[in-house]
Amino acid sequence: MRENEQKMKETYIQDKTFDRIDFLQNPLSKGEYENCNFKNCNFAGTDLSGFKLMNCEFIGCNLSLTKLNNTAFQDSLFKECKMLGLRFDTCVKFGLSFSFDNCQLNHSSFYKTKIKKTVFKNSQLQETDFVDSDLNSAVFENCDLTLASFENTNLEKADFRTSYNYSIDPEINSIKKAKFSLSGILGLLDKYDIEIEQ
């Protein structure tokens, strides 16, 4: 009974825009948010555990170190957001889908996530963990992947042609039909310590 009461108390908000709100000072009500826009909001260090965010847009927000335990993201867009150290691996796995444009995702974790066709555009992914994740047909457009971890990762049909600073070992990752530029080939041969001259 109590559990049902708890569920009934949860907020459902649709088609609302939140602008320049500091959610550290004024916490967002726990619940389900659909087709909502968050513009220039501060979530840094807040707890979004158990929230459901569907078709939401986050523009110019700071979400660094936000807790995401059992958070559901479905078709969410993050644009020009600071998202350092986020644990996407603790999100609800079912239906997990989002895209990133011009975001800072350094030190974040996508460990064991199934995020096929995810688009990462003009983003920093330094020291980001993609170990054991499924990135089939993902697009990395003009992204910095310095020290990002790829191990036992499904990168089939993924597109890295315009990205840089990645190190991907073809022997421990699945890269069938993945796309790379000629200048990025070095990132596939790092471990061999060879020199390629043009």
mmCIF file of N, CA and C in Angstrom, residues 88-181:
data_model
loop_
_atom_site.group_PDB
_atom_site.id
_atom_site.type_symbol
_atom_site.label_atom_id
_atom_site.label_comp_id
_atom_site.label_asym_id
_atom_site.label_seq_id
_atom_site.Cartn_x
_atom_site.Cartn_y
_atom_site.Cartn_z
ATOM 1 N N PHE A 88 26.378 6.862 -16.527
ATOM 2 C CA PHE A 88 25.252 6.385 -17.334
ATOM 3 C C PHE A 88 25.053 4.881 -17.166
ATOM 4 N N ASP A 89 26.090 4.211 -16.658
ATOM 5 C CA ASP A 89 25.993 2.759 -16.444
ATOM 6 C C ASP A 89 25.042 2.399 -15.298
ATOM 7 N N THR A 90 24.625 3.393 -14.525
ATOM 8 C CA THR A 90 23.677 3.109 -13.433
ATOM 9 C C THR A 90 22.236 3.470 -13.819
ATOM 10 N N CYS A 91 22.046 3.956 -15.062
ATOM 11 C CA CYS A 91 20.702 4.311 -15.542
ATOM 12 C C CYS A 91 19.881 3.046 -15.822
ATOM 13 N N VAL A 92 18.573 3.226 -15.953
ATOM 14 C CA VAL A 92 17.704 2.133 -16.386
ATOM 15 C C VAL A 92 18.162 1.715 -17.779
ATOM 16 N N LYS A 93 18.444 0.428 -17.943
ATOM 17 C CA LYS A 93 18.989 -0.053 -19.226
ATOM 18 C C LYS A 93 17.925 -0.083 -20.321
ATOM 19 N N PHE A 94 16.693 -0.397 -19.943
ATOM 20 C CA PHE A 94 15.635 -0.561 -20.943
ATOM 21 C C PHE A 94 15.293 0.779 -21.598
ATOM 22 N N GLY A 95 15.392 0.820 -22.927
ATOM 23 C CA GLY A 95 15.000 2.030 -23.658
ATOM 24 C C GLY A 95 15.966 3.191 -23.556
ATOM 25 N N LEU A 96 17.153 2.947 -22.989
ATOM 26 C CA LEU A 96 18.129 4.024 -22.801
ATOM 27 C C LEU A 96 18.535 4.609 -24.159
ATOM 28 N N SER A 97 18.220 5.883 -24.385
ATOM 29 C CA SER A 97 18.570 6.506 -25.663
ATOM 30 C C SER A 97 18.697 8.020 -25.503
ATOM 31 N N PHE A 98 19.766 8.542 -26.097
ATOM 32 C CA PHE A 98 20.032 9.981 -26.006
ATOM 33 C C PHE A 98 21.020 10.360 -27.094
ATOM 34 N N SER A 99 21.199 11.662 -27.293
ATOM 35 C CA SER A 99 22.231 12.146 -28.213
ATOM 36 C C SER A 99 22.902 13.358 -27.571
ATOM 37 N N PHE A 100 24.140 13.598 -28.000
ATOM 38 C CA PHE A 100 24.951 14.642 -27.386
ATOM 39 C C PHE A 100 25.536 15.550 -28.460
ATOM 40 N N ASP A 101 25.412 16.841 -28.269
ATOM 41 C CA ASP A 101 25.954 17.804 -29.218
ATOM 42 C C ASP A 101 26.728 18.877 -28.457
ATOM 43 N N ASN A 102 28.030 18.956 -28.739
ATOM 44 C CA ASN A 102 28.872 19.970 -28.115
ATOM 45 C C ASN A 102 28.853 19.885 -26.585
ATOM 46 N N CYS A 103 29.017 18.658 -26.075
ATOM 47 C CA CYS A 103 28.991 18.431 -24.618
ATOM 48 C C CYS A 103 30.362 18.015 -24.095
ATOM 49 N N GLN A 104 30.583 18.292 -22.810
ATOM 50 C CA GLN A 104 31.785 17.820 -22.121
ATOM 51 C C GLN A 104 31.386 16.599 -21.302
ATOM 52 N N LEU A 105 31.839 15.427 -21.754
ATOM 53 C CA LEU A 105 31.478 14.163 -21.092
ATOM 54 C C LEU A 105 32.704 13.478 -20.488
ATOM 55 N N ASN A 106 33.737 14.251 -20.226
ATOM 56 C CA ASN A 106 34.980 13.678 -19.701
ATOM 57 C C ASN A 106 34.729 12.910 -18.403
ATOM 58 N N HIS A 107 35.443 11.793 -18.251
ATOM 59 C CA HIS A 107 35.387 10.954 -17.037
ATOM 60 C C HIS A 107 34.005 10.336 -16.794
ATOM 61 N N SER A 108 33.172 10.257 -17.831
ATOM 62 C CA SER A 108 31.851 9.632 -17.663
ATOM 63 C C SER A 108 31.950 8.137 -17.970
ATOM 64 N N SER A 109 30.924 7.392 -17.571
ATOM 65 C CA SER A 109 30.942 5.947 -17.788
ATOM 66 C C SER A 109 29.699 5.464 -18.519
ATOM 67 N N PHE A 110 29.955 4.731 -19.610
ATOM 68 C CA PHE A 110 28.893 4.056 -20.360
ATOM 69 C C PHE A 110 29.112 2.541 -20.262
ATOM 70 N N TYR A 111 29.775 2.114 -19.201
ATOM 71 C CA TYR A 111 30.138 0.709 -19.015
ATOM 72 C C TYR A 111 28.910 -0.201 -19.149
ATOM 73 N N LYS A 112 29.025 -1.185 -20.033
ATOM 74 C CA LYS A 112 27.974 -2.192 -20.249
ATOM 75 C C LYS A 112 26.628 -1.635 -20.697
ATOM 76 N N THR A 113 26.596 -0.427 -21.249
ATOM 77 C CA THR A 113 25.317 0.117 -21.727
ATOM 78 C C THR A 113 25.075 -0.319 -23.171
ATOM 79 N N LYS A 114 23.808 -0.481 -23.522
ATOM 80 C CA LYS A 114 23.444 -0.784 -24.911
ATOM 81 C C LYS A 114 22.885 0.502 -25.500
ATOM 82 N N ILE A 115 23.731 1.199 -26.247
ATOM 83 C CA ILE A 115 23.332 2.505 -26.785
ATOM 84 C C ILE A 115 23.629 2.567 -28.281
ATOM 85 N N LYS A 116 23.054 1.630 -29.010
ATOM 86 C CA LYS A 116 23.225 1.586 -30.467
ATOM 87 C C LYS A 116 22.753 2.895 -31.087
ATOM 88 N N LYS A 117 23.410 3.280 -32.169
ATOM 89 C CA LYS A 117 23.025 4.450 -32.970
ATOM 90 C C LYS A 117 23.102 5.777 -32.218
ATOM 91 N N THR A 118 23.733 5.799 -31.060
ATOM 92 C CA THR A 118 23.874 7.062 -30.325
ATOM 93 C C THR A 118 24.771 8.015 -31.110
ATOM 94 N N VAL A 119 24.377 9.289 -31.135
ATOM 95 C CA VAL A 119 25.179 10.301 -31.835
ATOM 96 C C VAL A 119 25.899 11.178 -30.804
ATOM 97 N N PHE A 120 27.226 11.197 -30.921
ATOM 98 C CA PHE A 120 28.075 12.090 -30.134
ATOM 99 C C PHE A 120 28.656 13.086 -31.139
ATOM 100 N N LYS A 121 28.354 14.351 -30.954
ATOM 101 C CA LYS A 121 28.748 15.358 -31.936
ATOM 102 C C LYS A 121 29.542 16.469 -31.259
ATOM 103 N N ASN A 122 30.699 16.819 -31.823
ATOM 104 C CA ASN A 122 31.518 17.936 -31.307
ATOM 105 C C ASN A 122 31.704 17.873 -29.796
ATOM 106 N N SER A 123 31.915 16.671 -29.269
ATOM 107 C CA SER A 123 31.954 16.510 -27.807
ATOM 108 C C SER A 123 33.312 16.024 -27.305
ATOM 109 N N GLN A 124 33.586 16.361 -26.045
ATOM 110 C CA GLN A 124 34.789 15.877 -25.375
ATOM 111 C C GLN A 124 34.430 14.608 -24.615
ATOM 112 N N LEU A 125 35.160 13.528 -24.933
ATOM 113 C CA LEU A 125 34.914 12.233 -24.280
ATOM 114 C C LEU A 125 36.227 11.710 -23.695
ATOM 115 N N GLN A 126 36.984 12.615 -23.106
ATOM 116 C CA GLN A 126 38.285 12.235 -22.559
ATOM 117 C C GLN A 126 38.121 11.345 -21.327
ATOM 118 N N GLU A 127 38.880 10.217 -21.327
ATOM 119 C CA GLU A 127 38.860 9.253 -20.213
ATOM 120 C C GLU A 127 37.465 8.711 -19.927
ATOM 121 N N THR A 128 36.640 8.626 -20.973
ATOM 122 C CA THR A 128 35.286 8.083 -20.826
ATOM 123 C C THR A 128 35.341 6.567 -20.996
ATOM 124 N N ASP A 129 34.536 5.866 -20.212
ATOM 125 C CA ASP A 129 34.551 4.404 -20.176
ATOM 126 C C ASP A 129 33.470 3.819 -21.088
ATOM 127 N N PHE A 130 33.915 3.150 -22.173
ATOM 128 C CA PHE A 130 32.990 2.463 -23.078
ATOM 129 C C PHE A 130 33.195 0.941 -23.023
ATOM 130 N N VAL A 131 33.849 0.458 -21.970
ATOM 131 C CA VAL A 131 34.133 -0.974 -21.852
ATOM 132 C C VAL A 131 32.828 -1.779 -21.831
ATOM 133 N N ASP A 132 32.801 -2.872 -22.598
ATOM 134 C CA ASP A 132 31.653 -3.797 -22.641
ATOM 135 C C ASP A 132 30.358 -3.155 -23.131
ATOM 136 N N SER A 133 30.444 -1.989 -23.769
ATOM 137 C CA SER A 133 29.197 -1.348 -24.221
ATOM 138 C C SER A 133 28.898 -1.702 -25.677
ATOM 139 N N ASP A 134 27.647 -1.529 -26.055
ATOM 140 C CA ASP A 134 27.208 -1.804 -27.423
ATOM 141 C C ASP A 134 26.972 -0.480 -28.134
ATOM 142 N N LEU A 135 27.912 -0.124 -29.002
ATOM 143 C CA LEU A 135 27.848 1.143 -29.736
ATOM 144 C C LEU A 135 27.658 0.883 -31.230
ATOM 145 N N ASN A 136 26.979 -0.206 -31.544
ATOM 146 C CA ASN A 136 26.714 -0.553 -32.939
ATOM 147 C C ASN A 136 26.077 0.650 -33.657
ATOM 148 N N SER A 137 26.666 1.042 -34.801
ATOM 149 C CA SER A 137 26.149 2.145 -35.632
ATOM 150 C C SER A 137 26.155 3.511 -34.941
ATOM 151 N N ALA A 138 26.922 3.638 -33.855
ATOM 152 C CA ALA A 138 27.027 4.953 -33.198
ATOM 153 C C ALA A 138 27.844 5.895 -34.078
ATOM 154 N N VAL A 139 27.616 7.189 -33.914
ATOM 155 C CA VAL A 139 28.348 8.192 -34.684
ATOM 156 C C VAL A 139 29.138 9.074 -33.714
ATOM 157 N N PHE A 140 30.433 9.133 -33.948
ATOM 158 C CA PHE A 140 31.305 10.028 -33.183
ATOM 159 C C PHE A 140 31.776 11.099 -34.160
ATOM 160 N N GLU A 141 31.094 12.223 -34.158
ATOM 161 C CA GLU A 141 31.412 13.279 -35.123
ATOM 162 C C GLU A 141 32.238 14.373 -34.455
ATOM 163 N N ASN A 142 33.497 14.483 -34.910
ATOM 164 C CA ASN A 142 34.391 15.527 -34.397
ATOM 165 C C ASN A 142 34.507 15.499 -32.871
ATOM 166 N N CYS A 143 34.776 14.308 -32.319
ATOM 167 C CA CYS A 143 34.886 14.151 -30.858
ATOM 168 C C CYS A 143 36.333 13.884 -30.444
ATOM 169 N N ASP A 144 36.682 14.385 -29.258
ATOM 170 C CA ASP A 144 37.997 14.136 -28.674
ATOM 171 C C ASP A 144 37.891 12.934 -27.740
ATOM 172 N N LEU A 145 38.551 11.828 -28.106
ATOM 173 C CA LEU A 145 38.449 10.573 -27.349
ATOM 174 C C LEU A 145 39.764 10.231 -26.640
ATOM 175 N N THR A 146 40.497 11.255 -26.200
ATOM 176 C CA THR A 146 41.759 11.035 -25.501
ATOM 177 C C THR A 146 41.555 10.132 -24.281
ATOM 178 N N LEU A 147 42.293 9.028 -24.234
ATOM 179 C CA LEU A 147 42.271 8.074 -23.116
ATOM 180 C C LEU A 147 40.891 7.456 -22.839
ATOM 181 N N ALA A 148 39.984 7.516 -23.820
ATOM 182 C CA ALA A 148 38.699 6.819 -23.656
ATOM 183 C C ALA A 148 38.970 5.314 -23.709
ATOM 184 N N SER A 149 38.252 4.533 -22.888
ATOM 185 C CA SER A 149 38.491 3.085 -22.803
ATOM 186 C C SER A 149 37.529 2.302 -23.676
ATOM 187 N N PHE A 150 38.103 1.521 -24.592
ATOM 188 C CA PHE A 150 37.331 0.610 -25.435
ATOM 189 C C PHE A 150 37.890 -0.793 -25.220
ATOM 190 N N GLU A 151 37.074 -1.663 -24.655
ATOM 191 C CA GLU A 151 37.498 -3.044 -24.458
ATOM 192 C C GLU A 151 36.258 -3.925 -24.478
ATOM 193 N N ASN A 152 36.296 -4.957 -25.327
ATOM 194 C CA ASN A 152 35.124 -5.811 -25.501
ATOM 195 C C ASN A 152 33.900 -4.967 -25.877
ATOM 196 N N THR A 153 34.146 -3.933 -26.675
ATOM 197 C CA THR A 153 33.099 -2.986 -27.068
ATOM 198 C C THR A 153 32.630 -3.322 -28.484
ATOM 199 N N ASN A 154 31.320 -3.276 -28.695
ATOM 200 C CA ASN A 154 30.775 -3.493 -30.034
ATOM 201 C C ASN A 154 30.772 -2.152 -30.770
ATOM 202 N N LEU A 155 31.693 -2.030 -31.721
ATOM 203 C CA LEU A 155 31.808 -0.792 -32.510
ATOM 204 C C LEU A 155 31.470 -1.058 -33.977
ATOM 205 N N GLU A 156 30.742 -2.141 -34.227
ATOM 206 C CA GLU A 156 30.394 -2.465 -35.610
ATOM 207 C C GLU A 156 29.571 -1.335 -36.224
ATOM 208 N N LYS A 157 29.965 -0.951 -37.436
ATOM 209 C CA LYS A 157 29.300 0.117 -38.201
ATOM 210 C C LYS A 157 29.375 1.492 -37.528
ATOM 211 N N ALA A 158 30.173 1.625 -36.472
ATOM 212 C CA ALA A 158 30.326 2.943 -35.829
ATOM 213 C C ALA A 158 31.164 3.846 -36.736
ATOM 214 N N ASP A 159 30.942 5.143 -36.632
ATOM 215 C CA ASP A 159 31.623 6.103 -37.505
ATOM 216 C C ASP A 159 32.558 7.005 -36.688
ATOM 217 N N PHE A 160 33.861 6.823 -36.902
ATOM 218 C CA PHE A 160 34.880 7.616 -36.202
ATOM 219 C C PHE A 160 35.631 8.537 -37.170
ATOM 220 N N ARG A 161 35.146 8.695 -38.396
ATOM 221 C CA ARG A 161 35.921 9.367 -39.440
ATOM 222 C C ARG A 161 36.404 10.771 -39.079
ATOM 223 N N THR A 162 35.634 11.524 -38.305
ATOM 224 C CA THR A 162 36.048 12.905 -38.004
ATOM 225 C C THR A 162 36.525 13.065 -36.560
ATOM 226 N N SER A 163 36.590 11.959 -35.830
ATOM 227 C CA SER A 163 37.030 12.041 -34.431
ATOM 228 C C SER A 163 38.532 11.794 -34.319
ATOM 229 N N TYR A 164 39.084 12.060 -33.142
ATOM 230 C CA TYR A 164 40.537 12.029 -32.997
ATOM 231 C C TYR A 164 40.953 11.628 -31.584
ATOM 232 N N ASN A 165 42.238 11.309 -31.459
ATOM 233 C CA ASN A 165 42.872 10.924 -30.185
ATOM 234 C C ASN A 165 42.328 9.628 -29.590
ATOM 235 N N TYR A 166 41.694 8.789 -30.401
ATOM 236 C CA TYR A 166 41.201 7.523 -29.859
ATOM 237 C C TYR A 166 42.274 6.443 -29.972
ATOM 238 N N SER A 167 42.165 5.458 -29.104
ATOM 239 C CA SER A 167 43.023 4.279 -29.170
ATOM 240 C C SER A 167 42.103 3.068 -29.036
ATOM 241 N N ILE A 168 41.928 2.335 -30.139
ATOM 242 C CA ILE A 168 41.003 1.200 -30.170
ATOM 243 C C ILE A 168 41.763 -0.027 -30.666
ATOM 244 N N ASP A 169 41.837 -1.046 -29.847
ATOM 245 C CA ASP A 169 42.540 -2.270 -30.215
ATOM 246 C C ASP A 169 41.578 -3.195 -30.970
ATOM 247 N N PRO A 170 41.822 -3.416 -32.280
ATOM 248 C CA PRO A 170 40.918 -4.255 -33.077
ATOM 249 C C PRO A 170 40.841 -5.702 -32.579
ATOM 250 N N GLU A 171 41.837 -6.127 -31.809
ATOM 251 C CA GLU A 171 41.853 -7.513 -31.336
ATOM 252 C C GLU A 171 40.916 -7.747 -30.156
ATOM 253 N N ILE A 172 40.585 -6.696 -29.422
ATOM 254 C CA ILE A 172 39.716 -6.886 -28.244
ATOM 255 C C ILE A 172 38.400 -6.103 -28.359
ATOM 256 N N ASN A 173 38.137 -5.591 -29.558
ATOM 257 C CA ASN A 173 36.880 -4.889 -29.824
ATOM 258 C C ASN A 173 36.323 -5.367 -31.157
ATOM 259 N N SER A 174 35.020 -5.272 -31.312
ATOM 260 C CA SER A 174 34.402 -5.672 -32.565
ATOM 261 C C SER A 174 34.250 -4.432 -33.448
ATOM 262 N N ILE A 175 35.014 -4.376 -34.568
ATOM 263 C CA ILE A 175 35.005 -3.151 -35.381
ATOM 264 C C ILE A 175 34.577 -3.412 -36.829
ATOM 265 N N LYS A 176 33.883 -4.507 -37.062
ATOM 266 C CA LYS A 176 33.455 -4.839 -38.422
ATOM 267 C C LYS A 176 32.621 -3.700 -39.026
ATOM 268 N N LYS A 177 33.025 -3.291 -40.232
ATOM 269 C CA LYS A 177 32.338 -2.231 -40.982
ATOM 270 C C LYS A 177 32.318 -0.874 -40.277
ATOM 271 N N ALA A 178 33.144 -0.706 -39.256
ATOM 272 C CA ALA A 178 33.280 0.622 -38.631
ATOM 273 C C ALA A 178 34.057 1.517 -39.601
ATOM 274 N N LYS A 179 33.837 2.834 -39.510
ATOM 275 C CA LYS A 179 34.468 3.771 -40.437
ATOM 276 C C LYS A 179 35.508 4.616 -39.713
ATOM 277 N N PHE A 180 36.686 4.675 -40.323
ATOM 278 C CA PHE A 180 37.788 5.466 -39.776
ATOM 279 C C PHE A 180 38.420 6.278 -40.910
ATOM 280 N N SER A 181 39.005 7.409 -40.574
ATOM 281 C CA SER A 181 39.711 8.186 -41.599
ATOM 282 C C SER A 181 41.137 7.658 -41.692
#
